[in-house]
PDB file of C-alpha atoms in Angstrom:
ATOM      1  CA  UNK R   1     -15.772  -8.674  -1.807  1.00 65.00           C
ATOM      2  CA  UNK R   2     -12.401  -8.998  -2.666  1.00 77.00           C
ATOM      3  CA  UNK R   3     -10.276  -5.944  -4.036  1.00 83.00           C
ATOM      4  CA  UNK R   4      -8.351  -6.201  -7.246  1.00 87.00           C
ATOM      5  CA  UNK R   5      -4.606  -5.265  -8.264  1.00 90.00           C
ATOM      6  CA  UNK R   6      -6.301  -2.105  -9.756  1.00 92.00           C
ATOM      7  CA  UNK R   7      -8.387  -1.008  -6.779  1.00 91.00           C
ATOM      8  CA  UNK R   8      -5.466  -0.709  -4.272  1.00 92.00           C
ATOM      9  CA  UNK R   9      -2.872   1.078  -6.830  1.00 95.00           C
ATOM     10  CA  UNK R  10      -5.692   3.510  -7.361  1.00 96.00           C
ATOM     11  CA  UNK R  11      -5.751   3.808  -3.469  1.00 94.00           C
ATOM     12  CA  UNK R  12      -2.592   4.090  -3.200  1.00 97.00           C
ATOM     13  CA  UNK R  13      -2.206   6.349  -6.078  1.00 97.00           C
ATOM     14  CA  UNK R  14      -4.572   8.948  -4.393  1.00 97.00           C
ATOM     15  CA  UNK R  15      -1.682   9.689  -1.468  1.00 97.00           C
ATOM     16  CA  UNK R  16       1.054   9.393  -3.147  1.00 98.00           C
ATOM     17  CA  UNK R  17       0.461  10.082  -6.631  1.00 97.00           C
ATOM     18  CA  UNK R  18       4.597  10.435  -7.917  1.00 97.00           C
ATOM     19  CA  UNK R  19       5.275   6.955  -5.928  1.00 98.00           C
ATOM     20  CA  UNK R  20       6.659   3.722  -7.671  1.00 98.00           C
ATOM     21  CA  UNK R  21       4.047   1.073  -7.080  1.00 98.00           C
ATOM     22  CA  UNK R  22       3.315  -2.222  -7.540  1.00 97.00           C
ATOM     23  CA  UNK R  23       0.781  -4.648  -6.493  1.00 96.00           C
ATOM     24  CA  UNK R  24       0.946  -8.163  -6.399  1.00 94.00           C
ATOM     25  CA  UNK R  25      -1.498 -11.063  -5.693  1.00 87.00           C
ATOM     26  CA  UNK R  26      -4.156 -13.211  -7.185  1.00 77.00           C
ATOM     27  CA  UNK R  27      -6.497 -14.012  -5.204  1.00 80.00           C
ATOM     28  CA  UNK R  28      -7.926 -10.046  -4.297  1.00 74.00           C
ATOM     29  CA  UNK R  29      -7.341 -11.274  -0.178  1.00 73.00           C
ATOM     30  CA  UNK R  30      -3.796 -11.757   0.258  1.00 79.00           C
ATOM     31  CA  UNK R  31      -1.964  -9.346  -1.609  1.00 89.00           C
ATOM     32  CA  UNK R  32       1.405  -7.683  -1.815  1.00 94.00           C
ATOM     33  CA  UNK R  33       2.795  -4.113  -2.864  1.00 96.00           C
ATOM     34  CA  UNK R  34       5.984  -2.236  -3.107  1.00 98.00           C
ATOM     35  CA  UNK R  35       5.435   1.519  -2.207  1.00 98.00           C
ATOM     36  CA  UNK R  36       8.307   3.625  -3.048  1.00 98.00           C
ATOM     37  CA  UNK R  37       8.385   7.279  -2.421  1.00 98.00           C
ATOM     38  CA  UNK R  38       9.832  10.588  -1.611  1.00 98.00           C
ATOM     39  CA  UNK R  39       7.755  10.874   1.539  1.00 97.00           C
ATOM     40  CA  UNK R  40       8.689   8.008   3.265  1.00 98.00           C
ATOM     41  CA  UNK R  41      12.151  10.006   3.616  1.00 98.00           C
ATOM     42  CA  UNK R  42      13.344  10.547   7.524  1.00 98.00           C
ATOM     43  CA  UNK R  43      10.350   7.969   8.603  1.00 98.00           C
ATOM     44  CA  UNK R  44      10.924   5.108   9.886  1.00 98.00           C
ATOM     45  CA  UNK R  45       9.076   1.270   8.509  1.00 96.00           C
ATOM     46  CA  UNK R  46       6.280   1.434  10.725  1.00 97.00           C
ATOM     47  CA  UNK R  47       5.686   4.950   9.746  1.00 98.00           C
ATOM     48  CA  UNK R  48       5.880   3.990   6.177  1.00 98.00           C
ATOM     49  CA  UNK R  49       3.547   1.479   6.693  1.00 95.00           C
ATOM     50  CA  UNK R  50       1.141   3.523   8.682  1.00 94.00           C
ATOM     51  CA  UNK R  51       0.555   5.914   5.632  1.00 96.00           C
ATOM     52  CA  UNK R  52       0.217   3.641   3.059  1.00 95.00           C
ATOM     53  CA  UNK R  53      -2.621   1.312   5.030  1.00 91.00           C
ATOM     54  CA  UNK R  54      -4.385   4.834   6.205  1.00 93.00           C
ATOM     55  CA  UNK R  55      -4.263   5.265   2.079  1.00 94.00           C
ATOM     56  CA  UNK R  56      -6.033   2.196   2.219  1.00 90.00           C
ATOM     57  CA  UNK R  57      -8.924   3.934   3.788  1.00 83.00           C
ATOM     58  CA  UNK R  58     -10.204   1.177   6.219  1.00 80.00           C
ATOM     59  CA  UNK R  59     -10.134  -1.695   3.461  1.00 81.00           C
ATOM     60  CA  UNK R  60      -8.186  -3.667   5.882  1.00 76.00           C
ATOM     61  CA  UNK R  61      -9.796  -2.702   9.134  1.00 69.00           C
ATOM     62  CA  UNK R  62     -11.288  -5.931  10.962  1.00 62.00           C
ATOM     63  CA  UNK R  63     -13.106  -9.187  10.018  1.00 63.00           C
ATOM     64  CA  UNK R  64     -15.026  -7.750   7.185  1.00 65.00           C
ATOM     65  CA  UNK R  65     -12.210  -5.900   5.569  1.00 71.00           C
ATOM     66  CA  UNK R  66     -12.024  -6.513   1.941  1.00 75.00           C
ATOM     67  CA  UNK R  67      -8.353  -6.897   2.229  1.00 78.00           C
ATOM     68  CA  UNK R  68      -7.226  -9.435   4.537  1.00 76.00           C
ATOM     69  CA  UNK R  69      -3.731  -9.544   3.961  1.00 81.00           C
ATOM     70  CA  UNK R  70      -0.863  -7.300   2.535  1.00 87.00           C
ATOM     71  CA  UNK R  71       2.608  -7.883   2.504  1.00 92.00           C
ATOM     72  CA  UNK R  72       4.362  -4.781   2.228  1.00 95.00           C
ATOM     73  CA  UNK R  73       7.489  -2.745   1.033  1.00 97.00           C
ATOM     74  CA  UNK R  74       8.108   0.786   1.554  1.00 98.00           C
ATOM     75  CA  UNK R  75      11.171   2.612   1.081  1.00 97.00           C
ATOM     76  CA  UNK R  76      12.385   6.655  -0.111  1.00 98.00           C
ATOM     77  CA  UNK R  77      14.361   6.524  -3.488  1.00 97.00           C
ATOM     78  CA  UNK R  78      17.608   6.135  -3.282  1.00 94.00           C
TER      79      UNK R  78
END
């Protein structure tokens, strides 16, 4: 079943609840988000990306992951 717009902010609300988000996408399968926050400070991109699909807790994990794609942007505040 796909996941909505909703569902993943509210994932990705859970670990990093002062973060700017913002999810993208139609379709609930291919799906984009912008994850700013303090944490991501001193880390490098894969790092960054790392946490925020672990927040994802396995909805993206193999063939019959309810997210199939996310295109992603992390950064610290400047």
């Amino acid at each position: 079943m796909p996941m909505s717009r909703v569902e993943i902010e509210s994932l990705l609300r859970e670990s990093f609840p002062e973060a700017q988000i913002e999810v993208g996408g139609d379709d609930g399968v291919h799906m984009s988000a912008m994850v700013v926050d303090e944490s991501f400070r001193g880390k490098n991109r894969v790092q960054q990306q790392r946490a925020v699909y672990a927040a994802l807790k396995g909805k993206m994990d193999g063939a019959n992951g309810e997210l199939h794609a996310l295109a992603l942007t992390t950064r610290a505040p400047e």
